[in-house]
Amino acid sequence: MQIKLIFTVVAASFSMTSLAEHNEAIDLEIIEVRASMIDSRISKHPATVETFDKQQIEENINAATPAQTLKYLPSIQVRERFIGDRNGIIATRTIGTLSSAQSLLYADGVLLSNLLGNSFAFPPRWGMVSPEEIESISMMYGPFSALYAGNSFGGVMSIATRMPEKFEAHASAQSFAQDFKLYGTDEHYQGNHLTASFGNKVNDFSFWLGADYLENEGQPMNFSTANLSSTAPGASPVVTGAYQDKSETNADRVIFGANSIDSNKQTNIKLKTAYDINPALKIAYTLAVWDMKGTTDVESYIKDAAGNPVYNGRVSFNGQRYDVSGMNPAETESLHVMQALDVKSNTKGFFDWQLTLSDYDYQKDKNSTANAIASGTVTQGNPYITRTGRITDLSGTGWTVFDARATLRPHEHTVDLGYHVDRYTLKSDTHNTADWKAGNDEALNTSARGETVTHAIYAQDKWQINPKWALTLGARAEHWQAEDGQNKTTIASVLRTANYKDKSETKFSPKISISFEPEPAWGYRLALGQAYRFPTVSEMFQPLQNGATAYFVEANPNLKPEEVIAAELTVERRYDSGLIRASLFSENKYDALISQSLANGSAIPYDTGVCTRSACGFVQNVDHIRTRGLELATQWQDVLIHGLDFQGSATFTEAEVLSNEAAPNTIGNKPPRIPRNMLKAVATYRSGNNLTYSLAARYSGRQYNALDNSDVNDSTFGAASKFFVVDFKTNYKFAKGYTASLGVDNLNNYKSYVFHPYPQRTAYVQLKFDY
């Protein structure tokens, strides 16, 4: 907490005139008053909640995107592969970075989670929030609150943004750069981040208008590879320049080039308004527009005898034949619009209520990409010259959410009663095109349609039994239905259609949390909760052709909801200047929804056919996965010397597949993307009021990409590696309202992978103005 003191010094005078002449305001330096760390955090919430506030973000994090502001929260990772990555999935202590639908993200009570799918392709809509507007970001771990849907079993992330109480204006300019070296790529990538905002409160009306512009070129996300060949080359053209290493399965392989080199420009314009109808009733409206234009380029390492780069096609390297594919450049253009209306009372008396309606609309979302495969054969030539391709259009996709909540406060109770409904709509069309750069639609190649609707009612009662004991009981009933599922795909030049029957499920989820604080310094809490996560539209209806047969892989219209039974036991010891928390957590997940790989000839899970390719991927229910572990967290003020703060966390996790009828060979394996341990530490030193230094470190342990745990080599592209990175940031307030920042992420330049390579050493410089 900071208090700014302003005194008025009056010169001694007997004259009223001279008194007015000599009035002088002296603006003293900010005096920081530290609040005691002894606080009833345990009894305030039904589960563990950790928070990073605006000051911590500014002092400790080189933040060009809101996803980066989470990086030092305990047990949290965000799969942001480069600055501005649109596929930043939240991972927690029980879910990995491929599970986008197993956690929830809210900003000012508006749902930003993209529950159209459960993979890297369906991340939260980070672009609707600027890091400069964040007041705090909080994480509630586990499915222990009835106020949230079953998707919350991985956790609920809540972003609170700023609304002005008086006139304010802000602007910032930030640049960042990295030197990236891997295989044949040795490049310098850089980007910029610009923000500007202003707001005011005039009588009962307040508003905030902000603009956020981000441009960046990321490092390669993928590489064109092939396992070492023993096939004679025949008449294939001879190439040179390829690299060789070991794959994630420890097989010898050849790397022919880099692809998915993303260059994008993103603009977020946001208007927030609020009107106090009376002192206890407020209405708020938010409009946000996200515009993105991007390209993904490719870089071929191989050249023919004449020195020309070779992209996709059949080639001869080191006397063996290879089919090179995957070097497919693309262009993307998106325009998304979000609107939210919120009306709530705040009497702080016996009864309050809140109504929230939000809508997220893909007004434009097109991806035009070159083709590597045409009619089952390898396409020869340069994709920048031979421009056959496909265009995928998601326009009309989106979701609408409505929440109504009543809060009653009878003696020693806080009772929440609510109703929730959401509708998620998928509209996806993929057309052939003769020129992917021109982007003209031709014949329809594939199409997907479908909707899910979820209705829920819930009740939760927090009973403060006495000053030491509190009991929270909750229950949530949900009715889910999938409607109008349809896939179209072109097989043997014929467009075929599959229509799926509507489905519905009704589930009931109880919750209980009991806390005990025998004295202010100690707190204990036991929480138990059940949750159901229903299949998403894309898990059921997204099409992908399997060889030449008329069924679709990766989607499965017969999926069952996944069920989670979770428990958490927390002990917290608080001191005047710090605290220590330990949480034991356990999660048993039944019918877990995970993509599994089937070998050639294996039976299709929901059809009478078999897989006709070398391998086929399907989303299937895994019978039982158990995850349990220990999370430790601590934070301290004025450690050893005044002005030095420290916070850290350690998470130790044991996750295991206990039963899987679809693939018995995976029993005993580790589920994807859950590291065995995570360690984080942040030290911040304030040298007076104008200069801060922060040094931080993050470690993530061994994990697997595949359910079969075949990725035994974790230190290469294609694997989910461990990593240890050190980050640094310093801020200097060199004049009133002006702050300069300098920072480095991955100071030690650790090379790591989340299948894709993570960024290497990245430097930041920023100038901010605040009025």
PDB file of C-alpha atoms in Angstrom, residues 526-679:
ATOM      1  CA  LEU A 526     -10.113 -28.714   3.412  1.00  0.00           C
ATOM      2  CA  ALA A 527     -11.987 -28.550   0.095  1.00  0.00           C
ATOM      3  CA  LEU A 528     -13.742 -31.286  -1.861  1.00  0.00           C
ATOM      4  CA  GLY A 529     -15.450 -30.863  -5.215  1.00  0.00           C
ATOM      5  CA  GLN A 530     -16.934 -32.698  -8.154  1.00  0.00           C
ATOM      6  CA  ALA A 531     -17.118 -31.284 -11.670  1.00  0.00           C
ATOM      7  CA  TYR A 532     -18.150 -32.333 -15.170  1.00  0.00           C
ATOM      8  CA  ARG A 533     -16.612 -30.971 -18.358  1.00  0.00           C
ATOM      9  CA  PHE A 534     -18.790 -31.532 -21.406  1.00  0.00           C
ATOM     10  CA  PRO A 535     -17.324 -32.184 -24.874  1.00  0.00           C
ATOM     11  CA  THR A 536     -16.762 -29.156 -27.074  1.00  0.00           C
ATOM     12  CA  VAL A 537     -18.087 -28.643 -30.585  1.00  0.00           C
ATOM     13  CA  SER A 538     -14.699 -29.292 -32.168  1.00  0.00           C
ATOM     14  CA  GLU A 539     -14.022 -32.452 -30.168  1.00  0.00           C
ATOM     15  CA  MET A 540     -17.239 -33.898 -31.570  1.00  0.00           C
ATOM     16  CA  PHE A 541     -17.695 -32.406 -35.021  1.00  0.00           C
ATOM     17  CA  GLN A 542     -14.430 -31.066 -36.466  1.00  0.00           C
ATOM     18  CA  PRO A 543     -13.738 -33.023 -39.667  1.00  0.00           C
ATOM     19  CA  LEU A 544     -10.526 -34.592 -40.859  1.00  0.00           C
ATOM     20  CA  GLN A 545     -10.407 -37.161 -43.622  1.00  0.00           C
ATOM     21  CA  ASN A 546      -9.061 -40.642 -42.850  1.00  0.00           C
ATOM     22  CA  GLY A 547      -7.462 -41.918 -46.040  1.00  0.00           C
ATOM     23  CA  ALA A 548     -10.114 -42.474 -48.710  1.00  0.00           C
ATOM     24  CA  THR A 549     -12.952 -43.488 -46.385  1.00  0.00           C
ATOM     25  CA  ALA A 550     -15.973 -41.451 -45.348  1.00  0.00           C
ATOM     26  CA  TYR A 551     -15.461 -40.983 -41.664  1.00  0.00           C
ATOM     27  CA  PHE A 552     -13.604 -38.318 -39.784  1.00  0.00           C
ATOM     28  CA  VAL A 553     -10.685 -38.587 -37.461  1.00  0.00           C
ATOM     29  CA  GLU A 554      -9.922 -36.373 -34.497  1.00  0.00           C
ATOM     30  CA  ALA A 555     -13.631 -35.720 -33.885  1.00  0.00           C
ATOM     31  CA  ASN A 556     -15.945 -38.152 -32.112  1.00  0.00           C
ATOM     32  CA  PRO A 557     -19.679 -37.430 -31.770  1.00  0.00           C
ATOM     33  CA  ASN A 558     -20.093 -40.141 -29.115  1.00  0.00           C
ATOM     34  CA  LEU A 559     -17.826 -38.671 -26.460  1.00  0.00           C
ATOM     35  CA  LYS A 560     -18.868 -38.730 -22.794  1.00  0.00           C
ATOM     36  CA  PRO A 561     -18.357 -35.830 -20.371  1.00  0.00           C
ATOM     37  CA  GLU A 562     -15.225 -36.032 -18.265  1.00  0.00           C
ATOM     38  CA  GLU A 563     -15.798 -36.220 -14.516  1.00  0.00           C
ATOM     39  CA  VAL A 564     -13.425 -34.862 -11.888  1.00  0.00           C
ATOM     40  CA  ILE A 565     -13.398 -35.527  -8.160  1.00  0.00           C
ATOM     41  CA  ALA A 566     -10.880 -33.219  -6.515  1.00  0.00           C
ATOM     42  CA  ALA A 567      -9.596 -32.505  -3.027  1.00  0.00           C
ATOM     43  CA  GLU A 568      -7.254 -29.949  -1.489  1.00  0.00           C
ATOM     44  CA  LEU A 569      -5.843 -29.618   2.025  1.00  0.00           C
ATOM     45  CA  THR A 570      -4.138 -26.297   2.754  1.00  0.00           C
ATOM     46  CA  VAL A 571      -2.140 -25.074   5.736  1.00  0.00           C
ATOM     47  CA  GLU A 572      -0.927 -21.487   5.931  1.00  0.00           C
ATOM     48  CA  ARG A 573       1.369 -19.825   8.456  1.00  0.00           C
ATOM     49  CA  ARG A 574       1.336 -16.013   8.407  1.00  0.00           C
ATOM     50  CA  TYR A 575       3.809 -13.554   9.886  1.00  0.00           C
ATOM     51  CA  ASP A 576       3.966  -9.759  10.036  1.00  0.00           C
ATOM     52  CA  SER A 577       6.241  -9.672   6.995  1.00  0.00           C
ATOM     53  CA  GLY A 578       5.537 -12.933   5.187  1.00  0.00           C
ATOM     54  CA  LEU A 579       3.688 -16.195   4.875  1.00  0.00           C
ATOM     55  CA  ILE A 580       4.198 -19.846   3.993  1.00  0.00           C
ATOM     56  CA  ARG A 581       1.507 -22.016   2.404  1.00  0.00           C
ATOM     57  CA  ALA A 582       1.418 -25.758   1.743  1.00  0.00           C
ATOM     58  CA  SER A 583      -1.375 -27.395  -0.266  1.00  0.00           C
ATOM     59  CA  LEU A 584      -1.840 -31.107  -0.860  1.00  0.00           C
ATOM     60  CA  PHE A 585      -4.003 -31.653  -3.938  1.00  0.00           C
ATOM     61  CA  SER A 586      -5.605 -34.679  -5.534  1.00  0.00           C
ATOM     62  CA  GLU A 587      -7.641 -35.082  -8.715  1.00  0.00           C
ATOM     63  CA  ASN A 588      -9.265 -38.234 -10.066  1.00  0.00           C
ATOM     64  CA  LYS A 589     -10.442 -37.712 -13.616  1.00  0.00           C
ATOM     65  CA  TYR A 590     -12.805 -40.224 -15.208  1.00  0.00           C
ATOM     66  CA  ASP A 591     -13.523 -40.419 -18.957  1.00  0.00           C
ATOM     67  CA  ALA A 592     -10.801 -37.847 -19.573  1.00  0.00           C
ATOM     68  CA  LEU A 593     -10.993 -36.370 -23.070  1.00  0.00           C
ATOM     69  CA  ILE A 594      -7.581 -36.779 -24.711  1.00  0.00           C
ATOM     70  CA  SER A 595      -6.403 -37.244 -28.279  1.00  0.00           C
ATOM     71  CA  GLN A 596      -4.979 -40.730 -28.720  1.00  0.00           C
ATOM     72  CA  SER A 597      -2.988 -42.123 -31.597  1.00  0.00           C
ATOM     73  CA  LEU A 598      -4.119 -45.327 -33.304  1.00  0.00           C
ATOM     74  CA  ALA A 599      -1.843 -47.449 -35.460  1.00  0.00           C
ATOM     75  CA  ASN A 600      -2.619 -48.451 -39.026  1.00  0.00           C
ATOM     76  CA  GLY A 601      -5.388 -51.076 -39.052  1.00  0.00           C
ATOM     77  CA  SER A 602      -6.813 -50.126 -35.634  1.00  0.00           C
ATOM     78  CA  ALA A 603     -10.588 -49.901 -35.292  1.00  0.00           C
ATOM     79  CA  ILE A 604     -12.228 -46.468 -35.495  1.00  0.00           C
ATOM     80  CA  PRO A 605     -13.778 -45.697 -32.054  1.00  0.00           C
ATOM     81  CA  TYR A 606     -17.223 -44.770 -33.392  1.00  0.00           C
ATOM     82  CA  ASP A 607     -17.324 -46.513 -36.787  1.00  0.00           C
ATOM     83  CA  THR A 608     -16.936 -49.964 -38.309  1.00  0.00           C
ATOM     84  CA  GLY A 609     -13.851 -48.955 -40.298  1.00  0.00           C
ATOM     85  CA  VAL A 610     -10.167 -49.007 -39.501  1.00  0.00           C
ATOM     86  CA  CYS A 611      -7.354 -46.468 -39.673  1.00  0.00           C
ATOM     87  CA  THR A 612      -5.889 -46.555 -43.175  1.00  0.00           C
ATOM     88  CA  ARG A 613      -2.952 -44.192 -42.598  1.00  0.00           C
ATOM     89  CA  SER A 614       0.335 -44.786 -40.795  1.00  0.00           C
ATOM     90  CA  ALA A 615      -1.327 -43.349 -37.677  1.00  0.00           C
ATOM     91  CA  CYS A 616      -4.670 -41.700 -36.869  1.00  0.00           C
ATOM     92  CA  GLY A 617      -5.472 -39.344 -34.011  1.00  0.00           C
ATOM     93  CA  PHE A 618      -8.826 -39.419 -32.230  1.00  0.00           C
ATOM     94  CA  VAL A 619     -10.236 -37.624 -29.221  1.00  0.00           C
ATOM     95  CA  GLN A 620     -11.314 -40.459 -26.944  1.00  0.00           C
ATOM     96  CA  ASN A 621     -12.341 -40.984 -23.337  1.00  0.00           C
ATOM     97  CA  VAL A 622      -9.512 -42.264 -21.137  1.00  0.00           C
ATOM     98  CA  ASP A 623     -11.133 -44.198 -18.299  1.00  0.00           C
ATOM     99  CA  HIS A 624      -9.177 -42.920 -15.282  1.00  0.00           C
ATOM    100  CA  ILE A 625      -6.288 -40.510 -14.700  1.00  0.00           C
ATOM    101  CA  ARG A 626      -5.068 -39.659 -11.219  1.00  0.00           C
ATOM    102  CA  THR A 627      -3.064 -36.530 -10.415  1.00  0.00           C
ATOM    103  CA  ARG A 628      -1.827 -35.677  -6.947  1.00  0.00           C
ATOM    104  CA  GLY A 629       0.880 -33.534  -5.499  1.00  0.00           C
ATOM    105  CA  LEU A 630       2.157 -30.833  -3.189  1.00  0.00           C
ATOM    106  CA  GLU A 631       2.240 -27.094  -3.811  1.00  0.00           C
ATOM    107  CA  LEU A 632       4.365 -24.792  -1.643  1.00  0.00           C
ATOM    108  CA  ALA A 633       4.229 -20.997  -1.829  1.00  0.00           C
ATOM    109  CA  THR A 634       5.817 -18.210   0.166  1.00  0.00           C
ATOM    110  CA  GLN A 635       6.201 -14.434   0.076  1.00  0.00           C
ATOM    111  CA  TRP A 636       8.174 -12.034   2.249  1.00  0.00           C
ATOM    112  CA  GLN A 637       8.700  -8.305   2.617  1.00  0.00           C
ATOM    113  CA  ASP A 638      11.985  -6.616   3.615  1.00  0.00           C
ATOM    114  CA  VAL A 639      14.047  -9.796   3.587  1.00  0.00           C
ATOM    115  CA  LEU A 640      17.340  -9.153   5.455  1.00  0.00           C
ATOM    116  CA  ILE A 641      17.382  -5.542   4.247  1.00  0.00           C
ATOM    117  CA  HIS A 642      14.713  -2.903   3.818  1.00  0.00           C
ATOM    118  CA  GLY A 643      13.232  -2.847   0.315  1.00  0.00           C
ATOM    119  CA  LEU A 644      14.041  -6.451  -0.638  1.00  0.00           C
ATOM    120  CA  ASP A 645      10.954  -8.617  -1.277  1.00  0.00           C
ATOM    121  CA  PHE A 646      10.877 -12.287  -2.184  1.00  0.00           C
ATOM    122  CA  GLN A 647       8.262 -14.733  -3.344  1.00  0.00           C
ATOM    123  CA  GLY A 648       8.552 -18.279  -4.544  1.00  0.00           C
ATOM    124  CA  SER A 649       6.703 -21.506  -5.153  1.00  0.00           C
ATOM    125  CA  ALA A 650       7.393 -25.187  -5.720  1.00  0.00           C
ATOM    126  CA  THR A 651       4.991 -27.764  -7.152  1.00  0.00           C
ATOM    127  CA  PHE A 652       5.601 -31.508  -7.121  1.00  0.00           C
ATOM    128  CA  THR A 653       3.156 -33.580  -9.166  1.00  0.00           C
ATOM    129  CA  GLU A 654       2.541 -37.258  -9.759  1.00  0.00           C
ATOM    130  CA  ALA A 655       0.135 -37.927 -12.633  1.00  0.00           C
ATOM    131  CA  GLU A 656      -0.660 -41.383 -13.984  1.00  0.00           C
ATOM    132  CA  VAL A 657      -3.071 -43.181 -16.304  1.00  0.00           C
ATOM    133  CA  LEU A 658      -4.748 -45.831 -14.156  1.00  0.00           C
ATOM    134  CA  SER A 659      -7.192 -47.255 -16.696  1.00  0.00           C
ATOM    135  CA  ASN A 660      -7.643 -46.925 -20.458  1.00  0.00           C
ATOM    136  CA  GLU A 661      -9.678 -49.551 -22.247  1.00  0.00           C
ATOM    137  CA  ALA A 662      -9.112 -47.906 -25.640  1.00  0.00           C
ATOM    138  CA  ALA A 663      -5.306 -48.219 -25.321  1.00  0.00           C
ATOM    139  CA  PRO A 664      -4.291 -50.567 -22.491  1.00  0.00           C
ATOM    140  CA  ASN A 665      -0.614 -50.060 -23.364  1.00  0.00           C
ATOM    141  CA  THR A 666      -0.847 -46.519 -21.922  1.00  0.00           C
ATOM    142  CA  ILE A 667      -1.771 -47.685 -18.396  1.00  0.00           C
ATOM    143  CA  GLY A 668       0.908 -46.448 -16.005  1.00  0.00           C
ATOM    144  CA  ASN A 669       1.960 -43.671 -18.383  1.00  0.00           C
ATOM    145  CA  LYS A 670       2.072 -39.956 -17.664  1.00  0.00           C
ATOM    146  CA  PRO A 671      -0.734 -37.837 -19.162  1.00  0.00           C
ATOM    147  CA  PRO A 672       0.405 -35.160 -21.640  1.00  0.00           C
ATOM    148  CA  ARG A 673       2.047 -31.890 -20.650  1.00  0.00           C
ATOM    149  CA  ILE A 674       1.955 -32.162 -16.855  1.00  0.00           C
ATOM    150  CA  PRO A 675       5.499 -31.554 -15.550  1.00  0.00           C
ATOM    151  CA  ARG A 676       6.721 -33.507 -12.544  1.00  0.00           C
ATOM    152  CA  ASN A 677       7.808 -30.319 -10.802  1.00  0.00           C
ATOM    153  CA  MET A 678       7.729 -26.548 -11.200  1.00  0.00           C
ATOM    154  CA  LEU A 679       9.863 -24.079  -9.257  1.00  0.00           C
TER     155      LEU A 679
END
